[in-house]
Coordinates of C-alpha atoms and ligand atoms in Angstrom, one line a residue:
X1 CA 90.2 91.9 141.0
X2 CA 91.3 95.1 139.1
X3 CA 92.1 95.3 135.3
X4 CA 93.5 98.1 133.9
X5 CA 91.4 99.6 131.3
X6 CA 91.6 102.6 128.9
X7 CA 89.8 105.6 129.4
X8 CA 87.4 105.1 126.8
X9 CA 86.7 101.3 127.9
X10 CA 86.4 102.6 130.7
X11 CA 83.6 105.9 130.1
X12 CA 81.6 103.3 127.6
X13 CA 81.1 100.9 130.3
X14 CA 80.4 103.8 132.2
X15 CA 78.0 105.5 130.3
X16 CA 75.8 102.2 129.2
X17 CA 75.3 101.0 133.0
X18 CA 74.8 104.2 133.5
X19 CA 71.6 103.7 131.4
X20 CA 70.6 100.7 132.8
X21 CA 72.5 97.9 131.1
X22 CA 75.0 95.6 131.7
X23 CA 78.4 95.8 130.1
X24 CA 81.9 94.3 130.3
X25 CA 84.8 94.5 128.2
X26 CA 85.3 90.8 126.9
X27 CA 87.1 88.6 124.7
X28 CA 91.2 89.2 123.7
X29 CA 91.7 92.5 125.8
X30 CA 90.2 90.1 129.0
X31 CA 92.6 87.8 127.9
X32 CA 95.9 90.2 127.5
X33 CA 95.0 92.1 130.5
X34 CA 95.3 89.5 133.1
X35 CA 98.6 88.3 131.2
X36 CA 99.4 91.2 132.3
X37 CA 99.7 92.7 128.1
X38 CA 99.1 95.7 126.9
X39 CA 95.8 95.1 125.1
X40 CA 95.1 96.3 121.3
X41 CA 91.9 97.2 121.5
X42 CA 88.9 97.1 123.9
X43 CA 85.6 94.9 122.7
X44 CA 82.9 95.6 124.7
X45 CA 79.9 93.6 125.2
X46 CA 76.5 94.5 126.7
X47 CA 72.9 93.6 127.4
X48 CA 71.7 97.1 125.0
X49 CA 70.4 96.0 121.5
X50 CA 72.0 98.1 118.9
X51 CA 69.3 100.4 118.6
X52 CA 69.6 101.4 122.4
X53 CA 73.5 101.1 121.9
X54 CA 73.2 103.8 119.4
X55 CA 70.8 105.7 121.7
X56 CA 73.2 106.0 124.1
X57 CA 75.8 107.2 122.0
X58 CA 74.2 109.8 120.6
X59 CA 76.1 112.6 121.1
X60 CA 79.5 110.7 120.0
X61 CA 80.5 109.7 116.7
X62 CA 79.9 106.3 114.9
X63 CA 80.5 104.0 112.8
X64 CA 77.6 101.3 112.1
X65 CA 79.1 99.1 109.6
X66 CA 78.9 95.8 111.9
X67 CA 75.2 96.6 112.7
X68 CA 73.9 93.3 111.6
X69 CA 76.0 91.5 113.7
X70 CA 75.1 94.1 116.5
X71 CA 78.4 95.9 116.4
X72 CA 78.2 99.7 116.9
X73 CA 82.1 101.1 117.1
X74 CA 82.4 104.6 119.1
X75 CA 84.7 106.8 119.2
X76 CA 85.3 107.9 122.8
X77 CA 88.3 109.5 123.8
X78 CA 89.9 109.0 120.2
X79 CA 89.6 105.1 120.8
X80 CA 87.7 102.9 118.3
X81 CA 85.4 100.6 120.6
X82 CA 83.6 98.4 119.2
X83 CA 80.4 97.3 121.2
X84 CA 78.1 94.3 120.3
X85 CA 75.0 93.3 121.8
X86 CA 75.3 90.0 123.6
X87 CA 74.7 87.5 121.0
X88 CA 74.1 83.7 120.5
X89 CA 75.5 82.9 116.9
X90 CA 73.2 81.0 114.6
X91 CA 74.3 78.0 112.2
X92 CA 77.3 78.1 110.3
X93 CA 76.3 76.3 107.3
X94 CA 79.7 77.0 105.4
X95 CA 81.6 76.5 107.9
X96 CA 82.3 80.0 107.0
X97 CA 79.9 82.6 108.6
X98 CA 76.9 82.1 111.1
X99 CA 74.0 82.4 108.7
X100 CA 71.9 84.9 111.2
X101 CA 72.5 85.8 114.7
X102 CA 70.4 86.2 117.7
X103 CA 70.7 88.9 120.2
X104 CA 70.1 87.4 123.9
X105 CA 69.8 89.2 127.3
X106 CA 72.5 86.7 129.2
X107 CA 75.9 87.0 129.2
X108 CA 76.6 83.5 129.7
X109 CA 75.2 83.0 126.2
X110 CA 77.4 85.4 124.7
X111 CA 80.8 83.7 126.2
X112 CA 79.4 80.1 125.1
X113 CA 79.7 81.3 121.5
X114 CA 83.2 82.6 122.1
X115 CA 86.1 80.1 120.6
X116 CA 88.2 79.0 123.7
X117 CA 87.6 79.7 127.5
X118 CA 90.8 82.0 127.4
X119 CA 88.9 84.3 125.0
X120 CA 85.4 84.1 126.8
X121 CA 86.2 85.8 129.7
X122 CA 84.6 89.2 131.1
X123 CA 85.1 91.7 133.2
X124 CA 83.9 95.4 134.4
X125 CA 84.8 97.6 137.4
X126 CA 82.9 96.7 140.4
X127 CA 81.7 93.4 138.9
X128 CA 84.8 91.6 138.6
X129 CA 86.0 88.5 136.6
X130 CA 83.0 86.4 134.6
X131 CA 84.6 83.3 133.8
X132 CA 81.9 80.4 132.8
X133 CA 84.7 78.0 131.3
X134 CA 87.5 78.2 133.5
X135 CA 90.0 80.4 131.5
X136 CA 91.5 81.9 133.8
X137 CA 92.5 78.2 135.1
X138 CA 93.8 77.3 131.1
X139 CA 95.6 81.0 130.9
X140 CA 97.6 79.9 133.9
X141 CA 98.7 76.3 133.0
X142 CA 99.0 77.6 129.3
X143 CA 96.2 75.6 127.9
X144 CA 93.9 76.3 124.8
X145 CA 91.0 74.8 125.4
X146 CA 87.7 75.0 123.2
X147 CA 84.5 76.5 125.1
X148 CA 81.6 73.4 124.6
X149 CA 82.7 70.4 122.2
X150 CA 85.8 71.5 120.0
X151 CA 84.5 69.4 117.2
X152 CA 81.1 71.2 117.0
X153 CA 82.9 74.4 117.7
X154 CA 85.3 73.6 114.4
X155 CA 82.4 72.5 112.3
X156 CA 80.9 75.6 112.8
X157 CA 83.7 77.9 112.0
X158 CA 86.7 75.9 110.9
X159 CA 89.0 79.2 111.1
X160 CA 88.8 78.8 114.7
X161 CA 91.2 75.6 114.3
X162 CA 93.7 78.2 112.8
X163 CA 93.1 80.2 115.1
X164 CA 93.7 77.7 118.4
X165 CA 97.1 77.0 116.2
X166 CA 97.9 81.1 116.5
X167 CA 97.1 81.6 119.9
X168 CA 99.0 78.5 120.8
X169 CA 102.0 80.2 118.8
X170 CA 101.5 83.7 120.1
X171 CA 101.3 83.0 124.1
X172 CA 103.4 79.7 124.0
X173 CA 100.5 77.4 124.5
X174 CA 99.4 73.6 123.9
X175 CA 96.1 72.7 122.7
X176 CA 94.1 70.1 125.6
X177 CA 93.7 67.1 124.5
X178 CA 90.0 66.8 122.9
X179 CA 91.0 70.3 121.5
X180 CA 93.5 69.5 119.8
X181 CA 92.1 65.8 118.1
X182 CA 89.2 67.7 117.4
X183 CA 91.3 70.3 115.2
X184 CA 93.5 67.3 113.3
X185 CA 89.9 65.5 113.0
X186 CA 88.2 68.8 111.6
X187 CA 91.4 69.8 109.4
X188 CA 90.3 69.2 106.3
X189 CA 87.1 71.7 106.4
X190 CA 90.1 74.6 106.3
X191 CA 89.9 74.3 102.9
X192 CA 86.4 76.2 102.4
X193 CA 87.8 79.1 104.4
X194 CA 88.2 82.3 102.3
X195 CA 92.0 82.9 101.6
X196 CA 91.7 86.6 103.7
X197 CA 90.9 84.6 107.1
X198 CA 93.8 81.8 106.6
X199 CA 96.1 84.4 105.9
X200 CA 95.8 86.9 108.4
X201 CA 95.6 83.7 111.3
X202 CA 98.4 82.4 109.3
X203 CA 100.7 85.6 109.4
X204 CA 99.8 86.2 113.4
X205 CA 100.5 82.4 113.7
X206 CA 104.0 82.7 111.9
X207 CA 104.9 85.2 114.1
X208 CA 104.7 84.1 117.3
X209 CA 106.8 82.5 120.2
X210 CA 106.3 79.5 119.3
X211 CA 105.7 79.4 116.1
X212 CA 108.4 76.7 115.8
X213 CA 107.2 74.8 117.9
X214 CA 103.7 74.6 116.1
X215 CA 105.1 74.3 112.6
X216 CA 106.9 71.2 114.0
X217 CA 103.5 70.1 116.2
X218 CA 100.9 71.0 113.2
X219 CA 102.2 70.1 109.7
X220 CA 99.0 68.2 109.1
X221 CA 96.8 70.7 109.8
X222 CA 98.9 73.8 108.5
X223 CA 99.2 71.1 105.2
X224 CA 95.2 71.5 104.5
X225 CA 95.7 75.5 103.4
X226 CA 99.4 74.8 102.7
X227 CA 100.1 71.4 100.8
X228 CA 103.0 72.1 99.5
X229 CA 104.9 72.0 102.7
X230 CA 103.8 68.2 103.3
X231 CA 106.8 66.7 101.2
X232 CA 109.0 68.5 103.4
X233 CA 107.8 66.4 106.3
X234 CA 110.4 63.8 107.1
X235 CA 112.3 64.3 104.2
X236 CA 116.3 63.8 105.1
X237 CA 118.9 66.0 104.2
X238 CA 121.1 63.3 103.0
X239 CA 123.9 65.3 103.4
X240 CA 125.9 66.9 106.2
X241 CA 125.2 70.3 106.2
X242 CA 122.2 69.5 108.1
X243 CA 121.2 67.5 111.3
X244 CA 117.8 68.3 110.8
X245 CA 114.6 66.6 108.4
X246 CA 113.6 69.7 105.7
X247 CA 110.5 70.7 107.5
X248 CA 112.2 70.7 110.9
X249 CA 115.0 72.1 109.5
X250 CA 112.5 75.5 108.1
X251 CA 110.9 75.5 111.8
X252 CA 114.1 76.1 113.6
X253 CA 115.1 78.5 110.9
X254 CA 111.5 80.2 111.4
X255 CA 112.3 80.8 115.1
X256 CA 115.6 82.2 114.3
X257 CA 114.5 85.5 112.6
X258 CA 112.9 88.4 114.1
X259 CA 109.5 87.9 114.2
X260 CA 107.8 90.3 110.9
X261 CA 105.8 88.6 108.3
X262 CA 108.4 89.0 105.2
X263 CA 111.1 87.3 107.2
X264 CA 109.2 84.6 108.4
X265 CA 107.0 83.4 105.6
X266 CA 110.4 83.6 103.6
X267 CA 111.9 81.2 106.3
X268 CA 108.4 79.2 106.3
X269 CA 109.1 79.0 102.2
X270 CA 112.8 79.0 101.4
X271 CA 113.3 75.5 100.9
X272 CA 109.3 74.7 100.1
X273 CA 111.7 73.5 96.4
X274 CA 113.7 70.9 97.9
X275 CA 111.7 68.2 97.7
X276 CA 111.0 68.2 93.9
X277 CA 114.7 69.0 93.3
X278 CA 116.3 65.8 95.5
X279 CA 119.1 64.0 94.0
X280 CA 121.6 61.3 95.6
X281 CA 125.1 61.9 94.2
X282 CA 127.5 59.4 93.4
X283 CA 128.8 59.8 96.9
X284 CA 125.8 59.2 98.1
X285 CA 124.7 62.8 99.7
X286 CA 121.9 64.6 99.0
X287 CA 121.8 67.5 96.7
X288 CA 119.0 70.0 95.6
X289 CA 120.3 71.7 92.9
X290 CA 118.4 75.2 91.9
X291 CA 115.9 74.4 95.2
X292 CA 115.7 78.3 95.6
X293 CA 114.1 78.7 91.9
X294 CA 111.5 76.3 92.5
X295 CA 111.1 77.4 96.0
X296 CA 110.0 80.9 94.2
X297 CA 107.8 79.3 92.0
X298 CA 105.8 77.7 94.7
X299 CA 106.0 80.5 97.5
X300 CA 104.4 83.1 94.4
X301 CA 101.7 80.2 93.5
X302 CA 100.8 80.1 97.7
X303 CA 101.3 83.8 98.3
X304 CA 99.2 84.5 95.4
X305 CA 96.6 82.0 96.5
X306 CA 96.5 82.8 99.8
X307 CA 96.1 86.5 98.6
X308 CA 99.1 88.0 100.8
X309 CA 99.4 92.1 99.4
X310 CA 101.9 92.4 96.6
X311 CA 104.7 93.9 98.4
X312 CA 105.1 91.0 101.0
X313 CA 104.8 89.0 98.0
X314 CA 107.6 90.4 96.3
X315 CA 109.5 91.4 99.4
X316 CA 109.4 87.3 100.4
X317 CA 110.4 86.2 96.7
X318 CA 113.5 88.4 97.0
X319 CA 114.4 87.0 99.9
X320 CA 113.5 83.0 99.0
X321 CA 115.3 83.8 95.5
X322 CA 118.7 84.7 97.1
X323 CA 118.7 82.8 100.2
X324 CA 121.8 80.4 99.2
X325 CA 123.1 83.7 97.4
X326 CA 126.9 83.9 97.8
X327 CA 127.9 87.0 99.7
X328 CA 131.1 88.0 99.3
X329 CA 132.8 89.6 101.7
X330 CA 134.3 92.7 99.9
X331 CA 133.3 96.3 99.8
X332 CA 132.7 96.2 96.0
X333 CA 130.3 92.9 96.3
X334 CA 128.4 94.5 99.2
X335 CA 128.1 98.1 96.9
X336 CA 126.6 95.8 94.3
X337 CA 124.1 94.0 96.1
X338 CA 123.0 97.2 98.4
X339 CA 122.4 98.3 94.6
X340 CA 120.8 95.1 93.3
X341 CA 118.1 95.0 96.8
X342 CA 118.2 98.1 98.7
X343 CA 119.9 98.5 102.2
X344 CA 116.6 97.0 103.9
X345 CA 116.2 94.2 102.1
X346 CA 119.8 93.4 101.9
X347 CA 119.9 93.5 105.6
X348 CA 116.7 91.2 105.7
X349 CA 118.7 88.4 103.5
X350 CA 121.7 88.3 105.9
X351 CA 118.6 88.2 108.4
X352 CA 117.2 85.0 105.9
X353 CA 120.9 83.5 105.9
X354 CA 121.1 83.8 109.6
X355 CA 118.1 81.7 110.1
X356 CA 118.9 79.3 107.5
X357 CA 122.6 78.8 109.4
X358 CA 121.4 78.6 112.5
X359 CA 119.1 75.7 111.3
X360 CA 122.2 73.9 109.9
X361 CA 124.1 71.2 111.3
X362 CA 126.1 72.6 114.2
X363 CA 129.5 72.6 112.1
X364 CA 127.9 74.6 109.8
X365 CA 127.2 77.4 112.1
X366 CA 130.2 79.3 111.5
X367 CA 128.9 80.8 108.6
X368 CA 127.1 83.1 111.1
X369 CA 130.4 85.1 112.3
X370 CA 130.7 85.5 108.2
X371 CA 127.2 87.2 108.3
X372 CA 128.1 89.4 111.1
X373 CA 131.4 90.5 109.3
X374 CA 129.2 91.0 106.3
X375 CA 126.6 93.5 108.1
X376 CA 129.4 95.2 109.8
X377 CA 130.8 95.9 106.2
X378 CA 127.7 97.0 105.1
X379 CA 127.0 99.1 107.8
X380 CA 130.6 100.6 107.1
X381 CA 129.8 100.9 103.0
X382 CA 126.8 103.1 104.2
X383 CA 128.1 104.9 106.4
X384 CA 130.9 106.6 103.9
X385 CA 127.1 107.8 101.6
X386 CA 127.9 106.1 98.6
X387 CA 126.5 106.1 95.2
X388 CA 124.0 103.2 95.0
X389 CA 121.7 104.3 92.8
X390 CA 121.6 106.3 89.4
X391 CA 119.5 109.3 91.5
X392 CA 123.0 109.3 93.4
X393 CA 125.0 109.9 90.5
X394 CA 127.0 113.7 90.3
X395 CA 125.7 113.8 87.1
X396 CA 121.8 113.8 86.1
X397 CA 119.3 113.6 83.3
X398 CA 120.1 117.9 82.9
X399 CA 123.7 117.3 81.9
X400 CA 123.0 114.3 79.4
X401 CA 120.3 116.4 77.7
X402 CA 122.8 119.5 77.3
X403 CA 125.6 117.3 76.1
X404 CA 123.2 116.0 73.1
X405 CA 121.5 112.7 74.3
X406 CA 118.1 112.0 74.3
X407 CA 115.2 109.7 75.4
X408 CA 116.4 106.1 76.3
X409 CA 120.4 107.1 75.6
X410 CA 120.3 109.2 78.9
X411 CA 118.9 106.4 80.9
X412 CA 121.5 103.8 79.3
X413 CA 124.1 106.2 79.9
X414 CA 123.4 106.7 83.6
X415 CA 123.1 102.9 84.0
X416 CA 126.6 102.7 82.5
X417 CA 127.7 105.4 84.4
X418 CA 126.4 103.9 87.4
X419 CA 128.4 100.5 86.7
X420 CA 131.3 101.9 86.4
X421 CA 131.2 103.7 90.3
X422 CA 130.0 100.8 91.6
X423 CA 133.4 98.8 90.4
X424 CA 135.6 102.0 91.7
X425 CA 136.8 102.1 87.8
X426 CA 135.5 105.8 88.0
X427 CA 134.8 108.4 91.1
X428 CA 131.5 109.5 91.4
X429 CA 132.7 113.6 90.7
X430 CA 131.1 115.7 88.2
X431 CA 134.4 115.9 86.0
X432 CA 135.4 112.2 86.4
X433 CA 131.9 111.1 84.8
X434 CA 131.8 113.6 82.2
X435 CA 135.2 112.9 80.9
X436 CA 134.0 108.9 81.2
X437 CA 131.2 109.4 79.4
X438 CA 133.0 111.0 76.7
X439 CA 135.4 108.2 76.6
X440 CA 132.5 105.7 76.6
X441 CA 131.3 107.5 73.4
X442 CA 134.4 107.4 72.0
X443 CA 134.6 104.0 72.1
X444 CA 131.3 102.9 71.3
X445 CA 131.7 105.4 68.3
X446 CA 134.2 103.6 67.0
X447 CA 132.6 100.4 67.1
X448 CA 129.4 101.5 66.1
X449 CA 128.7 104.1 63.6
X450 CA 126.2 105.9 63.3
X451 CA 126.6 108.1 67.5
X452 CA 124.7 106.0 70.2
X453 CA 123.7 109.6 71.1
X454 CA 120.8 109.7 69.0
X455 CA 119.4 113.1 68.5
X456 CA 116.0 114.0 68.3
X457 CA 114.7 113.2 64.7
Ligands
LIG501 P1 93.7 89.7 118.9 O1 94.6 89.9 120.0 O2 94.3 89.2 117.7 O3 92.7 90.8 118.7 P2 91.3 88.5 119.9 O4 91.1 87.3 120.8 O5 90.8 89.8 120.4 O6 92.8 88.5 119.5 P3 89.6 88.9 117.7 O7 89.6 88.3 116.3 O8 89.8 90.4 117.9 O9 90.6 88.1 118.6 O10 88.2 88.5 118.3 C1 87.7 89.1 119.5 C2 87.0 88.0 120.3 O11 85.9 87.5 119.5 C3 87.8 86.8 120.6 O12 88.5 86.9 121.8 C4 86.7 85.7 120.8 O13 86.1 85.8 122.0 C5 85.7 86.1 119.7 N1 86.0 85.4 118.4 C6 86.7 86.0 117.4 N2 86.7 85.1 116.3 C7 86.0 84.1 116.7 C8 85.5 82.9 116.0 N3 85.9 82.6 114.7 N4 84.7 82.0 116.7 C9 84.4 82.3 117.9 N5 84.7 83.4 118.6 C10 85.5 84.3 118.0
LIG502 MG1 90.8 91.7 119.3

């Protein structure tokens, strides 16, 4: 068998049996290779202990951060490639981190240490396939299997139950049997994993294939690091807008927008406020009246928690906040929210409401082919350049200051300025703004004295 492998994969292999070790690329770029994927990055791993790693490699640069763990990352070729001594991992006493690690001289060790047999593959030129667990078996029939017993293997590093939950979202796989008891069973040890580790498994989990799928297959577990989505489990609609239970209801909606963090936690959290704002009206349907403001309240408390950076933070609260928004299909509406968001994140909420439609009741589809209009009329409201911000405006700070105003006047003046172009009741030309303004001050003059220009005192 032949993988394809970069050039510098392939010159570090190269140049450490060259010196007498073994070495094979292992782990996820095994894995993507014979899926036939592009792989991300190589990992090499070898029979060389660090120091003779870094003896080796010289000549080229490195980075020896990882060192402990018997990482030494070269740069060969302008690749990063990180290599680690074959390793057995020591005890996990916080189901966290291995307290020590051992370096070892078989490879066989090193793959038992490995999370499941599709990750504990290896492979060189010349040498071929090492496969001790059968992955290349479970990457055919699409199974994610732990290497050894998947309840030890959880104990030991509870992330790795995230992660058989991301992999099974990513390549459209099902956990094996054992596998997957074992992660319901081990669950609850989730909780002691630092918020960095759930989140970035979380956010590759979220958007995947299948995330869906998973959502629909894992509440229980996902519910450990993410409680607040476990009253949305089961909980009926009520009302006929929707065919679906809430959490179903979110999954489908996940799988219905493209697949980039902001858009799908928002999907993942748009209607996390629904159950704490149920009622039953007097005709007996369902109603959750101002779900999208608690909805914000509990993605910011989870997104903060979970440590997500600041601007998917505030990108998915946008988004959550105004996902029932009613979007107006006029050229004026669509100036004022392209003002109010931005033309990305506009475009992500008709995105948000897309998902959220598709996930309705069939009937209630329709309001798609009012979203399409609504980005074609965007699209259209761009296209003609218009004034959406007050850096847009004909007229700038320069001209207030020379007609007399000063400090926060100019600013209240170009937002009022600024108004007025977005509701057409003035052109956005030099002259038209300056007479305007002038008109403005007229009137505020009159009503109150003394000037809203404010000179300098
Ligand atoms: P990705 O495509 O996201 O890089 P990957 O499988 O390469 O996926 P990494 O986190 O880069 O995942 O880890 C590289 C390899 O290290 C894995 O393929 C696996 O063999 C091993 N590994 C990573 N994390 C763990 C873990 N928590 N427990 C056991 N083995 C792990
Ligand atoms: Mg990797």
């Amino acid at each position: 068998m032949n993988l394809p492998l970069s050039p510098g994969a392939a010159k570090a292999l190269a140049l450490l049996q060259a010196a007498g070790y073994e070495a094979w690329i292992v782990g996820g770029c095994v894995r993507d290779a014979l899926l036939g994927l592009p792989p991300k990055d190589y990992d090499l791993t070898t029979s060389a202990l660090p120091e003779e790693t870094q003896r080796v490699f010289a000549v080229y640069p490195r980075i020896e951060t990882g060192l402990r763990h018997g990482t030494v990352t070269v740069l060969l070729e302008g690749e990063p490639l990180e290599i680690t001594t074959y390793r057995v991992d020591g005890v996990y006493s916080d189901a966290r981190h291995p307290d020590g690690v051992t370096f070892t001289r078989s490879l066989r060790q090193d793959a038992a240490r490995r999370d499941f047999t599709i990750n504990a593959m290896a492979y060189a030129p010349g040498q071929g396939l090492q496969d001790f667990f059968g992955g290349q078996a479970d990457l055919a029939r699409g199974i994610l299997r732990a290497v050894g017993t998947a309840e030890k293997r959880f104990r030991e590093d509870a992330l790795r139950i995230l992660r058989a939950l991301r992999f099974a979202s990513v390549l459209d796989f099902t956990l094996e049997g054992e596998t997957a008891r074992a992660a319901r069973a081990c669950a609850p040890l989730l909780a002691a994993v630092s918020a960095e580790r759930v989140s970035g498994e979380l956010g590759k989990l979220l958007c995947g294939k299948a995330a869906g799928r998973v959502l629909r297959e894992y509440p229980d577990v996902l519910g450990v690091v993410l409680p607040e989505i476990l009253p949305m489990v089961g909980l009926d609609h009520r009302n006929a807008y929707h065919c679906y239970d809430v959490w179903t209801h979110t999954a489908v909606a996940v799988d219905h927008v493209p697949p980039e963090l902001p858009l799908r936690l928002a999907m993942l959290l748009h209607d996390i406020g629904k159950p704490d704002t149920f009622s039953l009206g007097e005709d007996g349907q369902g109603h959750f009246y101002g779900h999208p403001r608690r909805s914000v309240e509990l993605a910011e408390k989870i997104l903060t928690r979970l440590r997500f950076p600041r601007r998917t933070r505030e990108r998915v609260l946008t988004l959550v906040r105004y996902h029932d928004a009613v979007l107006e299909e006029s050229p004026q509406r669509v100036r004022r929210w392209l003002n109010k968001l931005g033309p990305e994140v506009f475009f992500d909420l008709l995105a948000i409401q897309g998902g959220d439609a598709a996930a309705q009741a069939p009937a209630y589809c329709t309001r798609l082919d009012h979203l399409r209009r609504l980005e074609t009329l965007a699209r259209q409201v761009l296209d003609q350049a218009p004034c959406l911000t007050v850096r847009d405006l004909a007229v700038g700070g320069e001209d207030l200051l020379a007609l007399g105003y000063r400090g926060p006047a100019i600013g209240r003046a170009l937002r009022a300025l600024l108004d007025q172009v977005l509701s057409e009741t003035v052109s956005n030309e030099k002259n038209a703004l300056l007479q305007r303004l002038a008109q403005m001050d007229a009137e505020n003059t009159e009503k109150m004295e003394p000037c809203s220009k404010k000179k300098d005192p």
